[in-house]
């Protein structure tokens, strides 16, 4: 079956612009996670959605970052007024049982 | 605070030799522990998990990991390495209480040479 998909695969943007990153989770997976992977760093937790519960936003690095999940499926991560330090690979994962996460291929964001 | 440490940036082993990739953790309460692998140009893939029960857990591709509570470790092992095991390995932990946030280590690059 289809895995987690993310779009775009690559995004180059100018400093100060807003960007939207999209994640399509595996159908039926109730949990959805966003992570950021910087070069030489591990995965940094950003935000977590579980069903209809309020999302856990405790990992978002600043108020420039926001995310939503519509209809319990597709999620969009928005970064406003991008900065160069936002350059990273943004990974989305979904899970059915809260144990095994299925990761998408990621979106590589470059802020120039 | 929850955290994961992978003390080795890189591990080099010869094909056929046993391999160990180290992971230590810090978590409040009982830990849920995981290993993921990232092959070049591919997404992260789940390898194995420890939730409860037997301290030795077996996972995909012949990998296993041992949970050691006293040493707060969860080292990944394989008896005989393959060149195709060369990849980036991540350890992750979540606290059993408030289980919704995962903490990943910085990753260990495994190089298996023929």
PDB file of C-alpha atoms in Angstrom:
ATOM      1  CA  UNK A   1       0.000   0.000   0.000  1.00  0.00           C
ATOM      2  CA  UNK A   2       0.941   3.653  -0.194  1.00  0.00           C
ATOM      3  CA  UNK A   3       3.332   4.969   2.380  1.00  0.00           C
ATOM      4  CA  UNK A   4       3.647   8.433   3.852  1.00  0.00           C
ATOM      5  CA  UNK A   5       4.148  11.048   1.177  1.00  0.00           C
ATOM      6  CA  UNK A   6       5.499  14.554   1.527  1.00  0.00           C
ATOM      7  CA  UNK A   7       5.565  17.493  -0.835  1.00  0.00           C
ATOM      8  CA  UNK A   8       7.507  19.209  -2.121  1.00  0.00           C
ATOM      9  CA  UNK A   9      10.597  17.029  -1.955  1.00  0.00           C
ATOM     10  CA  UNK A  10      12.797  20.109  -2.181  1.00  0.00           C
ATOM     11  CA  UNK A  11      12.039  23.736  -1.477  1.00  0.00           C
ATOM     12  CA  UNK A  12      14.350  26.708  -1.907  1.00  0.00           C
ATOM     13  CA  UNK A  13      13.043  29.961  -0.551  1.00  0.00           C
ATOM     14  CA  UNK A  14      14.321  33.406   0.227  1.00  0.00           C
ATOM     15  CA  UNK A  15      14.762  34.569   3.779  1.00  0.00           C
ATOM     16  CA  UNK A  16      11.570  36.200   5.031  1.00  0.00           C
ATOM     17  CA  UNK A  17       9.193  34.238   2.823  1.00  0.00           C
ATOM     18  CA  UNK A  18       6.538  31.859   4.144  1.00  0.00           C
ATOM     19  CA  UNK A  19       6.571  28.166   3.207  1.00  0.00           C
ATOM     20  CA  UNK A  20       4.064  25.340   3.487  1.00  0.00           C
ATOM     21  CA  UNK A  21       5.088  21.713   3.713  1.00  0.00           C
ATOM     22  CA  UNK A  22       2.560  18.966   3.179  1.00  0.00           C
ATOM     23  CA  UNK A  23       2.257  15.463   4.602  1.00  0.00           C
ATOM     24  CA  UNK A  24      -0.119  12.728   3.497  1.00  0.00           C
ATOM     25  CA  UNK A  25      -0.094   9.991   6.143  1.00  0.00           C
ATOM     26  CA  UNK A  26      -0.965   6.368   5.649  1.00  0.00           C
ATOM     27  CA  UNK A  27      -4.724   5.989   5.471  1.00  0.00           C
ATOM     28  CA  UNK A  28      -6.203   5.070   8.836  1.00  0.00           C
ATOM     29  CA  UNK A  29      -3.206   6.156  10.887  1.00  0.00           C
ATOM     30  CA  UNK A  30      -4.472   8.307  13.707  1.00  0.00           C
ATOM     31  CA  UNK A  31      -1.142   9.667  14.915  1.00  0.00           C
ATOM     32  CA  UNK A  32       0.970  12.095  12.898  1.00  0.00           C
ATOM     33  CA  UNK A  33       4.349  13.576  13.811  1.00  0.00           C
ATOM     34  CA  UNK A  34       6.545  16.308  12.380  1.00  0.00           C
ATOM     35  CA  UNK A  35      10.312  16.288  12.943  1.00  0.00           C
ATOM     36  CA  UNK A  36      13.213  18.387  11.778  1.00  0.00           C
ATOM     37  CA  UNK A  37      16.539  16.814  10.840  1.00  0.00           C
ATOM     38  CA  UNK A  38      19.490  19.147  10.566  1.00  0.00           C
ATOM     39  CA  UNK A  39      22.855  18.085   9.166  1.00  0.00           C
ATOM     40  CA  UNK A  40      24.738  16.119  11.780  1.00  0.00           C
ATOM     41  CA  UNK A  41      21.861  16.298  14.197  1.00  0.00           C
ATOM     42  CA  UNK A  42      19.254  13.826  15.267  1.00  0.00           C
ATOM     43  CA  UNK A  43      15.568  14.228  14.706  1.00  0.00           C
ATOM     44  CA  UNK A  44      14.058  17.125  16.559  1.00  0.00           C
ATOM     45  CA  UNK A  45      10.437  16.644  17.556  1.00  0.00           C
ATOM     46  CA  UNK A  46       8.200  19.488  16.404  1.00  0.00           C
ATOM     47  CA  UNK A  47       4.534  18.578  16.818  1.00  0.00           C
ATOM     48  CA  UNK A  48       2.259  15.582  17.316  1.00  0.00           C
ATOM     49  CA  UNK A  49      -1.377  14.997  16.343  1.00  0.00           C
ATOM     50  CA  UNK A  50      -3.470  12.162  17.735  1.00  0.00           C
ATOM     51  CA  UNK A  51      -7.009  11.734  16.500  1.00  0.00           C
ATOM     52  CA  UNK A  52      -9.235  14.624  17.506  1.00  0.00           C
ATOM     53  CA  UNK A  53      -7.152  15.559  20.533  1.00  0.00           C
ATOM     54  CA  UNK A  54      -5.416  18.891  20.814  1.00  0.00           C
ATOM     55  CA  UNK A  55      -1.972  18.627  19.224  1.00  0.00           C
ATOM     56  CA  UNK A  56       1.202  18.580  21.286  1.00  0.00           C
ATOM     57  CA  UNK A  57       2.996  21.685  20.020  1.00  0.00           C
ATOM     58  CA  UNK A  58       5.718  21.670  22.646  1.00  0.00           C
ATOM     59  CA  UNK A  59       8.496  21.066  20.134  1.00  0.00           C
ATOM     60  CA  UNK A  60       7.806  23.988  17.829  1.00  0.00           C
ATOM     61  CA  UNK A  61      10.921  26.206  18.025  1.00  0.00           C
ATOM     62  CA  UNK A  62       9.151  29.555  17.663  1.00  0.00           C
ATOM     63  CA  UNK A  63       5.777  31.125  16.935  1.00  0.00           C
ATOM     64  CA  UNK A  64       6.811  31.316  13.271  1.00  0.00           C
ATOM     65  CA  UNK A  65       6.061  27.597  13.094  1.00  0.00           C
ATOM     66  CA  UNK A  66       2.534  26.224  13.002  1.00  0.00           C
ATOM     67  CA  UNK A  67       0.835  23.071  11.818  1.00  0.00           C
ATOM     68  CA  UNK A  68      -2.625  21.820  11.216  1.00  0.00           C
ATOM     69  CA  UNK A  69      -4.209  18.544  10.360  1.00  0.00           C
ATOM     70  CA  UNK A  70      -7.440  18.641   8.425  1.00  0.00           C
ATOM     71  CA  UNK A  71     -10.023  15.909   8.726  1.00  0.00           C
ATOM     72  CA  UNK A  72      -7.652  13.740  10.684  1.00  0.00           C
ATOM     73  CA  UNK A  73      -5.596  13.104   7.566  1.00  0.00           C
ATOM     74  CA  UNK A  74      -3.432  15.546   5.618  1.00  0.00           C
ATOM     75  CA  UNK A  75      -1.180  17.847   7.611  1.00  0.00           C
ATOM     76  CA  UNK A  76       0.490  21.119   6.676  1.00  0.00           C
ATOM     77  CA  UNK A  77       3.500  22.586   8.455  1.00  0.00           C
ATOM     78  CA  UNK A  78       3.810  26.327   7.892  1.00  0.00           C
ATOM     79  CA  UNK A  79       6.930  28.357   8.551  1.00  0.00           C
ATOM     80  CA  UNK A  80       6.451  32.106   8.420  1.00  0.00           C
ATOM     81  CA  UNK A  81       9.189  34.642   7.748  1.00  0.00           C
ATOM     82  CA  UNK A  82      11.757  31.910   7.141  1.00  0.00           C
ATOM     83  CA  UNK A  83      15.266  32.281   8.503  1.00  0.00           C
ATOM     84  CA  UNK A  84      18.457  30.599   7.367  1.00  0.00           C
ATOM     85  CA  UNK A  85      18.528  28.483  10.506  1.00  0.00           C
ATOM     86  CA  UNK A  86      15.244  26.924   9.370  1.00  0.00           C
ATOM     87  CA  UNK A  87      17.155  25.109   6.614  1.00  0.00           C
ATOM     88  CA  UNK A  88      16.802  21.380   7.311  1.00  0.00           C
ATOM     89  CA  UNK A  89      14.987  18.255   6.230  1.00  0.00           C
ATOM     90  CA  UNK A  90      11.449  18.189   7.581  1.00  0.00           C
ATOM     91  CA  UNK A  91      10.139  14.688   8.182  1.00  0.00           C
ATOM     92  CA  UNK A  92       6.596  13.541   8.707  1.00  0.00           C
ATOM     93  CA  UNK A  93       5.629  10.210  10.234  1.00  0.00           C
ATOM     94  CA  UNK A  94       2.345   8.490  10.916  1.00  0.00           C
ATOM     95  CA  UNK A  95       1.476   5.675  13.245  1.00  0.00           C
ATOM     96  CA  UNK A  96      -1.428   3.405  13.995  1.00  0.00           C
ATOM     97  CA  UNK A  97      -0.338   1.954  17.305  1.00  0.00           C
ATOM     98  CA  UNK A  98       1.865   4.790  18.687  1.00  0.00           C
ATOM     99  CA  UNK A  99       4.856   2.420  18.598  1.00  0.00           C
ATOM    100  CA  UNK A 100       6.022   1.976  15.049  1.00  0.00           C
ATOM    101  CA  UNK A 101       6.255   5.171  13.067  1.00  0.00           C
ATOM    102  CA  UNK A 102       6.237   5.199   9.281  1.00  0.00           C
ATOM    103  CA  UNK A 103       8.297   8.042   7.919  1.00  0.00           C
ATOM    104  CA  UNK A 104       7.916   9.948   4.706  1.00  0.00           C
ATOM    105  CA  UNK A 105      10.872  10.808   2.447  1.00  0.00           C
ATOM    106  CA  UNK A 106      11.083  14.330   3.847  1.00  0.00           C
ATOM    107  CA  UNK A 107      11.134  17.842   2.438  1.00  0.00           C
ATOM    108  CA  UNK A 108      14.543  19.460   2.130  1.00  0.00           C
ATOM    109  CA  UNK A 109      14.126  23.169   2.879  1.00  0.00           C
ATOM    110  CA  UNK A 110      16.858  25.612   1.940  1.00  0.00           C
ATOM    111  CA  UNK A 111      16.521  29.223   2.977  1.00  0.00           C
ATOM    112  CA  UNK A 112      18.815  31.571   1.045  1.00  0.00           C
TER     113      UNK A 112
ATOM    114  CA  UNK B   1      14.208  15.725  30.925  1.00  0.00           C
ATOM    115  CA  UNK B   2      14.132  12.976  28.352  1.00  0.00           C
ATOM    116  CA  UNK B   3      17.157  12.452  26.155  1.00  0.00           C
ATOM    117  CA  UNK B   4      19.037   9.914  24.101  1.00  0.00           C
ATOM    118  CA  UNK B   5      22.778   9.696  23.567  1.00  0.00           C
ATOM    119  CA  UNK B   6      24.556   7.862  20.792  1.00  0.00           C
ATOM    120  CA  UNK B   7      28.194   8.312  21.753  1.00  0.00           C
ATOM    121  CA  UNK B   8      29.677   7.180  18.448  1.00  0.00           C
ATOM    122  CA  UNK B   9      29.224   9.247  15.310  1.00  0.00           C
ATOM    123  CA  UNK B  10      30.564   6.357  13.253  1.00  0.00           C
ATOM    124  CA  UNK B  11      31.177   2.642  13.681  1.00  0.00           C
ATOM    125  CA  UNK B  12      33.375   0.664  11.297  1.00  0.00           C
ATOM    126  CA  UNK B  13      33.228  -3.117  11.115  1.00  0.00           C
ATOM    127  CA  UNK B  14      34.320  -5.779   8.679  1.00  0.00           C
ATOM    128  CA  UNK B  15      31.724  -7.896   6.958  1.00  0.00           C
ATOM    129  CA  UNK B  16      31.024 -11.047   8.923  1.00  0.00           C
ATOM    130  CA  UNK B  17      32.093  -9.549  12.243  1.00  0.00           C
ATOM    131  CA  UNK B  18      29.648  -8.744  15.034  1.00  0.00           C
ATOM    132  CA  UNK B  19      28.510  -5.158  15.347  1.00  0.00           C
ATOM    133  CA  UNK B  20      27.299  -3.017  18.212  1.00  0.00           C
ATOM    134  CA  UNK B  21      25.804   0.460  17.990  1.00  0.00           C
ATOM    135  CA  UNK B  22      25.517   2.096  21.388  1.00  0.00           C
ATOM    136  CA  UNK B  23      22.598   4.009  22.885  1.00  0.00           C
ATOM    137  CA  UNK B  24      21.963   5.339  26.362  1.00  0.00           C
ATOM    138  CA  UNK B  25      18.876   7.163  27.493  1.00  0.00           C
ATOM    139  CA  UNK B  26      17.414   9.307  30.225  1.00  0.00           C
ATOM    140  CA  UNK B  27      13.684   9.281  30.824  1.00  0.00           C
ATOM    141  CA  UNK B  28      11.237   9.803  33.662  1.00  0.00           C
ATOM    142  CA  UNK B  29       9.405   6.597  34.348  1.00  0.00           C
ATOM    143  CA  UNK B  30       9.553   3.465  32.282  1.00  0.00           C
ATOM    144  CA  UNK B  31      11.106   3.873  28.856  1.00  0.00           C
ATOM    145  CA  UNK B  32       9.806   2.789  25.516  1.00  0.00           C
ATOM    146  CA  UNK B  33      12.879   2.291  23.303  1.00  0.00           C
ATOM    147  CA  UNK B  34      13.243   2.083  19.540  1.00  0.00           C
ATOM    148  CA  UNK B  35      15.804   1.710  16.786  1.00  0.00           C
ATOM    149  CA  UNK B  36      15.339   3.128  13.307  1.00  0.00           C
ATOM    150  CA  UNK B  37      17.575   2.870  10.254  1.00  0.00           C
ATOM    151  CA  UNK B  38      18.017   5.359   7.437  1.00  0.00           C
ATOM    152  CA  UNK B  39      19.491   4.024   4.219  1.00  0.00           C
ATOM    153  CA  UNK B  40      20.970   6.517   1.745  1.00  0.00           C
ATOM    154  CA  UNK B  41      18.264   8.463  -0.093  1.00  0.00           C
ATOM    155  CA  UNK B  42      15.534   6.592   1.741  1.00  0.00           C
ATOM    156  CA  UNK B  43      13.254   7.369   4.645  1.00  0.00           C
ATOM    157  CA  UNK B  44      13.686   6.101   8.172  1.00  0.00           C
ATOM    158  CA  UNK B  45      12.556   2.552   8.753  1.00  0.00           C
ATOM    159  CA  UNK B  46      11.536   0.925  12.005  1.00  0.00           C
ATOM    160  CA  UNK B  47      13.887  -1.850  13.173  1.00  0.00           C
ATOM    161  CA  UNK B  48      12.734  -2.895  16.618  1.00  0.00           C
ATOM    162  CA  UNK B  49      11.229  -1.765  19.891  1.00  0.00           C
ATOM    163  CA  UNK B  50      11.315  -2.514  23.599  1.00  0.00           C
ATOM    164  CA  UNK B  51       8.116  -1.861  25.503  1.00  0.00           C
ATOM    165  CA  UNK B  52       8.116  -4.450  28.267  1.00  0.00           C
ATOM    166  CA  UNK B  53       9.057  -8.066  28.893  1.00  0.00           C
ATOM    167  CA  UNK B  54      12.211  -9.824  27.723  1.00  0.00           C
ATOM    168  CA  UNK B  55      15.221  -7.539  27.780  1.00  0.00           C
ATOM    169  CA  UNK B  56      16.492  -8.943  24.482  1.00  0.00           C
ATOM    170  CA  UNK B  57      14.343  -7.915  21.556  1.00  0.00           C
ATOM    171  CA  UNK B  58      14.706  -9.083  17.985  1.00  0.00           C
ATOM    172  CA  UNK B  59      13.883  -7.016  14.968  1.00  0.00           C
ATOM    173  CA  UNK B  60      14.201  -6.768  11.233  1.00  0.00           C
ATOM    174  CA  UNK B  61      17.204  -7.850   9.146  1.00  0.00           C
ATOM    175  CA  UNK B  62      18.699  -9.970  11.938  1.00  0.00           C
ATOM    176  CA  UNK B  63      19.195  -7.070  14.347  1.00  0.00           C
ATOM    177  CA  UNK B  64      18.592  -7.325  18.064  1.00  0.00           C
ATOM    178  CA  UNK B  65      18.893  -4.978  21.014  1.00  0.00           C
ATOM    179  CA  UNK B  66      19.316  -5.474  24.730  1.00  0.00           C
ATOM    180  CA  UNK B  67      17.569  -3.309  27.284  1.00  0.00           C
ATOM    181  CA  UNK B  68      19.698  -2.780  30.376  1.00  0.00           C
ATOM    182  CA  UNK B  69      17.822  -0.839  33.007  1.00  0.00           C
ATOM    183  CA  UNK B  70      20.709  -0.450  35.442  1.00  0.00           C
ATOM    184  CA  UNK B  71      22.956   0.995  32.747  1.00  0.00           C
ATOM    185  CA  UNK B  72      20.084   2.847  31.021  1.00  0.00           C
ATOM    186  CA  UNK B  73      21.265   1.423  27.724  1.00  0.00           C
ATOM    187  CA  UNK B  74      19.694  -0.091  24.643  1.00  0.00           C
ATOM    188  CA  UNK B  75      22.545  -1.165  22.388  1.00  0.00           C
ATOM    189  CA  UNK B  76      21.833  -2.458  18.891  1.00  0.00           C
ATOM    190  CA  UNK B  77      23.618  -5.646  17.885  1.00  0.00           C
ATOM    191  CA  UNK B  78      24.005  -8.072  15.038  1.00  0.00           C
ATOM    192  CA  UNK B  79      26.084 -11.265  15.158  1.00  0.00           C
ATOM    193  CA  UNK B  80      27.390 -11.000  11.595  1.00  0.00           C
ATOM    194  CA  UNK B  81      27.442  -7.704   9.714  1.00  0.00           C
ATOM    195  CA  UNK B  82      26.640  -7.358   6.034  1.00  0.00           C
ATOM    196  CA  UNK B  83      27.850  -4.651   3.660  1.00  0.00           C
ATOM    197  CA  UNK B  84      24.182  -3.870   3.050  1.00  0.00           C
ATOM    198  CA  UNK B  85      23.802  -2.947   6.744  1.00  0.00           C
ATOM    199  CA  UNK B  86      25.770   0.232   6.070  1.00  0.00           C
ATOM    200  CA  UNK B  87      23.397   3.053   6.964  1.00  0.00           C
ATOM    201  CA  UNK B  88      22.563   5.670   9.592  1.00  0.00           C
ATOM    202  CA  UNK B  89      21.047   4.280  12.778  1.00  0.00           C
ATOM    203  CA  UNK B  90      18.914   6.220  15.220  1.00  0.00           C
ATOM    204  CA  UNK B  91      17.939   5.304  18.750  1.00  0.00           C
ATOM    205  CA  UNK B  92      14.740   6.822  20.170  1.00  0.00           C
ATOM    206  CA  UNK B  93      13.000   6.890  23.524  1.00  0.00           C
ATOM    207  CA  UNK B  94       9.579   7.810  24.762  1.00  0.00           C
ATOM    208  CA  UNK B  95       8.317   7.912  28.316  1.00  0.00           C
ATOM    209  CA  UNK B  96       5.564   5.432  29.009  1.00  0.00           C
ATOM    210  CA  UNK B  97       3.699   8.171  30.850  1.00  0.00           C
ATOM    211  CA  UNK B  98       2.406  10.819  28.512  1.00  0.00           C
ATOM    212  CA  UNK B  99       3.456   8.668  25.665  1.00  0.00           C
ATOM    213  CA  UNK B 100       3.305  10.911  22.666  1.00  0.00           C
ATOM    214  CA  UNK B 101       6.714  12.469  22.189  1.00  0.00           C
ATOM    215  CA  UNK B 102       9.776  10.695  20.913  1.00  0.00           C
ATOM    216  CA  UNK B 103      13.356  11.781  21.511  1.00  0.00           C
ATOM    217  CA  UNK B 104      15.879  10.692  18.920  1.00  0.00           C
ATOM    218  CA  UNK B 105      19.629  10.412  19.216  1.00  0.00           C
ATOM    219  CA  UNK B 106      21.963  12.162  16.812  1.00  0.00           C
ATOM    220  CA  UNK B 107      22.523   9.008  14.817  1.00  0.00           C
ATOM    221  CA  UNK B 108      25.435   6.631  14.252  1.00  0.00           C
ATOM    222  CA  UNK B 109      26.777   5.937  10.813  1.00  0.00           C
ATOM    223  CA  UNK B 110      27.584   2.270  10.390  1.00  0.00           C
ATOM    224  CA  UNK B 111      30.173   1.368   7.769  1.00  0.00           C
ATOM    225  CA  UNK B 112      30.551  -2.310   6.959  1.00  0.00           C
ATOM    226  CA  UNK B 113      33.556  -3.033   4.775  1.00  0.00           C
ATOM    227  CA  UNK B 114      33.909  -6.123   2.593  1.00  0.00           C
TER     228      UNK B 114
END
